[in-house]
Amino acid sequence: MGSTSPESDVELHTDEALLDPYPRYKTLRKQGAAVWLTQYNMFALSRYKDVREALGSPKIFSSSKGIALNDRVNEALSGPHSGGTLCSDAPRHDILRKIIEKPLTPKALAQLRERITTEAEKHVEKLVAKKSFDVATELSQHLPVTIVSELVGLPEEGRERMLDWAPASFDCFGPINQRMKTALPVLEGMTKYVSQQCVLGKLKQGGWAAMLWEAVDRGEIDPEDCLHLMNDYLVPSLDTTIFATTSAIWLFAKHPEQWDIVRKNPSLIPQAINEAVRLESPIQGFSRVVTQDHEIEGVTLPKGSRALVLYASANRDEQKWDNPEEFNVHNDARGHMGFGFGDHQCVGNNLARLEMRALLAALAKRVKRFELGTVERGLNNMLRGIAKCEVTVH
Ligand code: HEM
């Protein structure tokens, strides 16, 4: 399989590769449109054009056999009622997505805007008064943990554990390495918790999770679908946003001239968020299964083969972006793949943007400079982000 394509034995999930994946992506982009990864037994799509085309063609690049990089997890995500929105194709996907997106539409979020903005202002005021703090834990976690986890509405113990479950789930989506093996029992704990605790009577009334059961009552989904759909709120709603927020502040700390631009003109904040997510995409890539023989630039991807779709590489493709390695808030990065594209484009992106905008706007009013202290990356099979980012603010 893949014998006519360029081949690579690159490993993308060692500590070293996770710390600096970008040179590896660059080599893959140079090698070809579709490169056979001998260490993964799948193709890599690393160029912007091909990533966008694959994500825009869900009938050919299917999610319903899982989007992970190992068979064990993909099999678990492939049952008729498994996998939730992330791991399904139309028509099931469209039914599930309509249910999951109800509290996340711009109209629904308009009701949350004031609460999020007020909370961001209050929290930033407190941190700025402290002068020195860890962006990763003290700043970026606050809104996802206090507001989003409450809106999801799990029983108390679950709310506390969401921050363990999300990164473990993303680790399990990776290849079978030590990180994946360590995370597997945590994921199993989450699955057990969901089946025992995420039931009516235990969930917060009116919360997003409880709303899924209302869809069961209306006959739109089966109870089994409902349990899997819980994962769509539990797994991608916290760490993605936390990592994106920390990366944005880290970039501004490293590029004070960009922070000056935003402070003078806060209307550039939405554009700056796109630019930060482009440059430091929290989700680096997911896989798809090819449903029919499909040719990309002379390489045939056979029916049934798997392709790793590298959003983060597309976001630094020199064929698409001028100066792709540069952080520039004047860049129009709207077409980036950091929130995906097409049918599976991130359903929570408006919420993530709202949270990030509120924090950056509150900081822009109060902080002239971020002085970086200790910075440590958090290593995860599928996520890129910083686990510790100490700053002193001036
Ligand atoms: C900066 C923060 C975030 C980033 C970078 C991000 C990234 C992504 C990406 C790349 C996808 C596409 C997956 C694919 O192509 O298969 C996605 C899908 C998804 N995201 Fe996000 N996400 C973020 C925040 C959120 C939040 C806050 C929520 C929930 C409240 C959320 C829920 C989802 C769900 C449910 C899907 C699956 C949608 C579907 O398959 O139709 N995400 N996200």
XYZ file of N, CA and C in Angstrom, residues 23-172:
450
model
N 9.721 21.446 11.843
C 10.652 21.028 10.772
C 10.212 19.712 10.126
N 9.605 18.828 10.913
C 9.147 17.545 10.360
C 7.991 17.779 9.375
N 7.080 18.664 9.755
C 5.969 18.974 8.842
C 6.514 19.579 7.533
N 7.515 20.426 7.674
C 8.089 21.089 6.484
C 8.670 20.049 5.523
N 9.387 19.062 6.107
C 9.957 18.007 5.262
C 8.840 17.233 4.567
N 7.778 16.922 5.297
C 6.663 16.186 4.680
C 6.052 17.005 3.540
N 5.883 18.310 3.762
C 5.292 19.169 2.712
C 6.170 19.163 1.465
N 7.506 19.142 1.706
C 8.433 19.144 0.567
C 8.388 17.807 -0.166
N 8.207 16.712 0.605
C 8.269 15.376 0.004
C 7.137 15.115 -0.972
N 5.954 15.614 -0.678
C 4.843 15.367 -1.599
C 3.507 15.665 -0.977
N 2.481 15.610 -1.837
C 1.123 15.938 -1.371
C 0.610 14.860 -0.415
N 0.908 13.584 -0.748
C 0.507 12.476 0.135
C 1.741 11.611 0.370
N 2.187 11.545 1.606
C 3.418 10.797 1.931
C 3.028 9.595 2.801
N 3.547 8.421 2.429
C 3.254 7.212 3.206
C 4.140 7.183 4.452
N 3.506 7.128 5.621
C 4.264 7.125 6.882
C 4.490 5.678 7.307
N 5.731 5.213 7.205
C 5.990 3.796 7.484
C 5.794 3.470 8.962
N 5.976 4.437 9.848
C 5.820 4.177 11.289
C 4.354 4.148 11.710
N 3.470 4.581 10.847
C 2.054 4.701 11.210
C 1.139 3.884 10.293
N 1.696 3.392 9.163
C 0.882 2.730 8.151
C -0.293 3.588 7.705
N -0.025 4.806 7.466
C -1.049 5.697 6.920
C -0.373 6.811 6.130
N -1.163 7.501 5.319
C -0.636 8.634 4.558
C -0.647 9.882 5.430
N 0.241 10.822 5.087
C 0.172 12.144 5.730
C -0.211 13.166 4.670
N -1.222 13.957 4.976
C -1.557 15.123 4.148
C -1.094 16.335 4.924
N -0.113 17.054 4.389
C 0.504 18.113 5.180
C 0.405 19.489 4.534
N -0.022 19.523 3.245
C -0.087 20.828 2.569
C -1.478 21.435 2.741
N -1.517 22.763 2.796
C -2.776 23.468 3.040
C -3.876 23.021 2.075
N -3.527 23.009 0.782
C -4.523 22.720 -0.252
C -5.148 21.330 -0.022
N -4.306 20.345 0.280
C -4.801 18.974 0.421
C -5.557 18.772 1.732
N -5.094 19.447 2.789
C -5.796 19.358 4.077
C -7.204 19.929 3.911
N -7.288 21.083 3.284
C -8.587 21.737 3.101
C -9.505 20.876 2.223
N -8.921 20.308 1.157
C -9.748 19.489 0.262
C -10.241 18.229 0.958
N -9.365 17.611 1.740
C -9.771 16.380 2.450
C -10.881 16.692 3.462
N -10.694 17.761 4.238
C -11.700 18.101 5.255
C -13.012 18.537 4.605
N -12.898 19.064 3.388
C -14.110 19.490 2.677
C -14.766 18.358 1.906
N -14.196 17.151 1.952
C -14.761 16.004 1.209
C -15.022 14.840 2.165
N -15.963 15.006 3.099
C -16.169 13.962 4.117
C -16.702 12.649 3.548
N -17.246 12.692 2.311
C -17.708 11.417 1.727
C -16.504 10.563 1.343
N -15.402 11.192 0.999
C -14.179 10.443 0.627
C -13.289 10.258 1.862
N -13.196 11.295 2.689
C -12.355 11.208 3.894
C -13.291 11.103 5.100
N -13.565 9.857 5.483
C -14.625 9.579 6.459
C -14.104 9.612 7.896
N -14.974 10.047 8.806
C -14.635 10.079 10.241
C -15.267 8.932 11.017
N -16.165 8.176 10.369
C -16.986 7.247 11.153
C -16.219 6.002 11.621
N -15.012 5.789 11.094
C -14.189 4.683 11.621
C -13.144 5.229 12.590
N -13.441 6.374 13.160
C -12.533 6.966 14.145
C -11.549 7.923 13.504
N -11.058 8.854 14.310
C -10.112 9.852 13.787
C -8.762 9.741 14.521
N -8.634 8.674 15.323
C -7.412 8.470 16.108
C -6.327 7.826 15.242
N -5.149 7.609 15.865
C -4.026 7.039 15.127
C -3.752 5.594 15.525
N -4.654 4.990 16.297
C -4.458 3.579 16.635
C -5.766 2.820 16.499
N -5.628 1.505 16.133
C -6.809 0.703 15.824
C -7.692 0.494 17.047
N -7.054 0.343 18.211
C -7.828 0.018 19.404
C -8.884 1.092 19.691
N -8.443 2.331 19.701
C -9.384 3.421 19.986
C -10.337 3.616 18.809
N -9.808 3.496 17.598
C -10.702 3.672 16.437
C -11.812 2.625 16.427
N -11.481 1.384 16.805
C -12.532 0.362 16.841
C -13.587 0.718 17.882
N -13.111 1.212 19.046
C -14.068 1.587 20.107
C -14.960 2.744 19.657
N -14.444 3.564 18.731
C -15.223 4.745 18.299
C -16.087 4.455 17.069
N -16.050 3.192 16.586
C -16.672 2.906 15.286
C -18.024 2.209 15.338
N -18.536 1.900 16.537
C -19.818 1.176 16.595
C -20.950 2.035 16.049
N -22.129 1.425 15.814
C -23.239 2.190 15.234
C -23.674 3.370 16.107
N -23.451 3.257 17.447
C -23.856 4.367 18.316
C -22.648 5.025 18.972
N -21.436 4.696 18.513
C -20.243 5.204 19.195
C -19.726 6.470 18.525
N -18.787 7.093 19.207
C -17.992 8.116 18.528
C -18.530 9.531 18.549
N -19.814 9.724 18.817
C -20.346 11.089 18.870
C -20.205 11.824 17.544
N -20.259 13.140 17.622
C -20.230 13.971 16.416
C -18.887 13.861 15.697
N -17.832 13.891 16.501
C -16.472 13.903 15.957
C -16.204 12.702 15.057
N -16.738 11.534 15.451
C -16.428 10.299 14.718
C -17.670 9.748 14.025
N -18.343 10.578 13.270
C -19.501 10.085 12.513
C -19.533 10.809 11.167
N -20.258 10.207 10.226
C -20.461 10.844 8.909
C -21.939 11.174 8.759
N -22.245 12.002 7.742
C -23.646 12.284 7.422
C -24.317 10.962 7.003
N -25.582 10.722 7.255
C -26.520 11.669 7.868
C -26.478 11.675 9.404
N -25.872 10.624 10.027
C -25.878 10.587 11.497
C -25.191 11.832 12.068
N -24.065 12.208 11.447
C -23.308 13.350 11.948
C -24.181 14.603 12.040
N -24.996 14.825 10.986
C -25.763 16.078 10.941
C -26.821 16.112 12.040
N -27.385 14.938 12.322
C -28.400 14.860 13.395
C -27.738 15.166 14.739
N -26.593 14.527 14.984
C -25.895 14.724 16.269
C -25.408 16.159 16.410
N -24.891 16.697 15.327
C -24.312 18.045 15.392
C -25.388 19.091 15.718
N -26.565 18.879 15.143
C -27.666 19.829 15.402
C -27.990 19.862 16.900
N -27.876 18.690 17.534
C -28.190 18.615 18.969
C -27.085 19.272 19.791
N -25.849 18.922 19.448
C -24.712 19.385 20.247
C -24.496 20.894 20.109
N -24.865 21.456 18.939
C -24.515 22.869 18.717
C -25.522 23.844 19.319
N -26.638 23.317 19.828
C -27.692 24.230 20.328
C -27.171 25.308 21.281
N -26.399 24.928 22.332
C -25.955 26.000 23.232
C -24.733 26.759 22.711
N -24.233 26.392 21.515
C -22.961 26.965 21.049
C -23.111 27.873 19.835
N -24.352 28.101 19.389
C -24.558 28.995 18.247
C -24.289 30.440 18.690
N -23.928 31.316 17.746
C -23.708 32.721 18.137
C -24.901 33.289 18.897
N -26.123 32.907 18.495
C -27.318 33.449 19.164
C -27.371 32.977 20.626
N -27.127 31.688 20.832
C -27.165 31.154 22.205
C -26.035 31.772 23.042
N -24.878 31.976 22.412
C -23.730 32.496 23.158
C -23.885 33.977 23.514
N -24.741 34.673 22.754
C -24.936 36.108 23.034
C -25.384 36.288 24.496
N -26.147 35.313 24.990
C -26.625 35.410 26.381
C -25.498 35.220 27.396
N -24.410 34.617 26.937
C -23.289 34.328 27.852
C -22.238 35.426 27.843
N -22.297 36.256 26.787
C -21.217 37.217 26.552
C -20.924 38.076 27.781
N -22.000 38.609 28.378
C -21.799 39.545 29.486
C -21.155 38.836 30.681
N -21.658 37.630 30.941
C -21.127 36.878 32.089
C -19.642 36.569 31.899
N -19.304 36.154 30.702
C -17.900 35.810 30.416
C -17.018 37.059 30.489
N -17.517 38.165 29.933
C -16.728 39.402 29.945
C -16.522 39.894 31.376
N -17.581 39.892 32.169
C -17.470 40.367 33.552
C -16.496 39.500 34.336
N -16.613 38.184 34.153
C -15.746 37.253 34.891
C -14.280 37.443 34.463
N -14.070 37.658 33.154
C -12.698 37.857 32.654
C -12.101 39.131 33.254
N -12.880 40.204 33.263
C -12.381 41.488 33.806
C -11.989 41.319 35.275
N -12.886 40.691 36.043
C -12.654 40.505 37.487
C -11.395 39.685 37.725
N -11.287 38.613 36.974
C -10.178 37.689 37.187
C -8.843 38.325 36.775
N -8.845 39.000 35.643
C -7.602 39.638 35.170
C -7.171 40.726 36.157
N -8.132 41.483 36.649
C -7.834 42.531 37.643
C -7.075 41.922 38.834
N -7.567 40.777 39.301
C -6.953 40.100 40.454
C -5.526 39.642 40.136
N -5.359 39.049 38.959
C -4.032 38.533 38.600
C -3.035 39.669 38.382
N -3.494 40.739 37.753
C -2.596 41.869 37.481
C -2.132 42.481 38.804
N -3.005 42.473 39.791
C -2.628 43.011 41.107
C -1.522 42.157 41.735
N -1.508 40.852 41.387
C -0.463 39.958 41.919
C 0.901 40.193 41.248
N 0.870 40.774 40.036
C 2.080 41.057 39.245
C 2.673 39.828 38.551
N 2.881 38.726 39.316
C 3.461 37.526 38.689
C 2.479 36.370 38.834
N 2.300 35.621 37.760
C 1.392 34.459 37.827
C 1.704 33.484 36.691
N 1.130 32.292 36.817
C 1.301 31.291 35.760
C 0.106 31.398 34.807
N 0.387 31.791 33.584
C -0.696 31.995 32.607
C -1.470 30.685 32.405
N -0.731 29.570 32.300
C -1.367 28.294 31.940
C -2.414 27.873 32.973
N -2.067 27.965 34.237
C -3.016 27.484 35.248
C -3.883 28.607 35.812
N -3.280 29.762 36.091
C -4.056 30.792 36.791
C -4.912 31.654 35.864
N -4.439 31.857 34.638
C -5.235 32.702 33.729
C -6.111 31.848 32.796
N -5.474 30.958 32.029
C -6.192 30.301 30.925
C -7.232 29.292 31.394
N -7.016 28.707 32.572
C -7.973 27.684 33.028
C -9.253 28.299 33.597
N -9.177 29.567 33.981
C -10.262 30.100 34.808
C -11.641 30.017 34.138
N -11.788 30.593 32.930
C -13.124 30.610 32.316
C -13.602 29.197 31.953
N -12.757 28.376 31.305
C -13.225 27.008 31.022
C -13.634 26.259 32.287
N -12.882 26.417 33.372
C -13.179 25.619 34.572
C -14.367 26.191 35.353
N -14.452 27.519 35.463
C -15.550 28.051 36.280
C -16.855 28.149 35.488
N -16.771 28.551 34.225
C -18.029 28.775 33.488
C -18.400 27.583 32.600
N -17.462 27.157 31.717
C -17.832 26.115 30.742
C -18.174 24.799 31.435
N -17.340 24.392 32.415
C -17.622 23.090 33.046
C -18.952 23.152 33.804
N -19.294 24.327 34.316
C -20.585 24.445 35.001
C -21.745 24.376 33.996
N -21.537 24.982 32.827
C -22.586 24.948 31.801
C -22.820 23.518 31.306
N -21.744 22.739 31.199
C -21.908 21.331 30.793
C -22.767 20.622 31.849
N -22.518 20.944 33.115
C -23.435 20.521 34.162
C -23.297 19.084 34.648
N -22.043 18.613 34.776
C -21.835 17.273 35.346
C -22.009 17.339 36.857
N -22.271 16.194 37.506
C -22.198 16.169 38.962
C -20.789 16.605 39.413
N -20.690 17.116 40.646
C -19.478 17.800 41.128
C -18.167 17.055 40.831
N -18.122 15.767 41.174
C -16.863 15.017 41.026
C -16.379 15.041 39.567
N -17.346 14.973 38.649
C -17.011 14.980 37.226
C -16.445 16.312 36.794
N -17.023 17.387 37.310
C -16.530 18.727 36.963
C -15.057 18.843 37.309
N -14.722 18.337 38.495
C -13.320 18.435 38.937
C -12.394 17.616 38.050
N -12.923 16.513 37.513
C -12.035 15.609 36.776
C -11.935 15.918 35.282
N -12.741 16.881 34.813
C -12.718 17.175 33.370
C -11.310 17.534 32.880
N -10.548 18.207 33.753
C -9.189 18.611 33.333
C -8.218 17.425 33.234
N -8.555 16.295 33.876
C -7.716 15.084 33.699
C -8.179 14.303 32.477
N -9.492 14.257 32.301
C -10.031 13.407 31.240
C -9.697 13.920 29.845
N -9.792 15.251 29.659
C -9.625 15.777 28.298
C -8.238 15.453 27.736
N -7.137 15.801 28.445
C -5.827 15.483 27.848
C -5.606 13.983 27.704
N -6.161 13.186 28.644
C -6.002 11.729 28.531
C -6.681 11.227 27.256
N -7.855 11.765 26.960
C -8.546 11.331 25.737
C -7.714 11.671 24.520
N -7.157 12.885 24.493
C -6.340 13.262 23.332
C -5.082 12.398 23.242
N -4.495 12.036 24.381
C -3.345 11.120 24.339
C -3.742 9.777 23.740
N -4.949 9.319 24.083
C -5.397 8.007 23.579
C -5.660 8.030 22.087
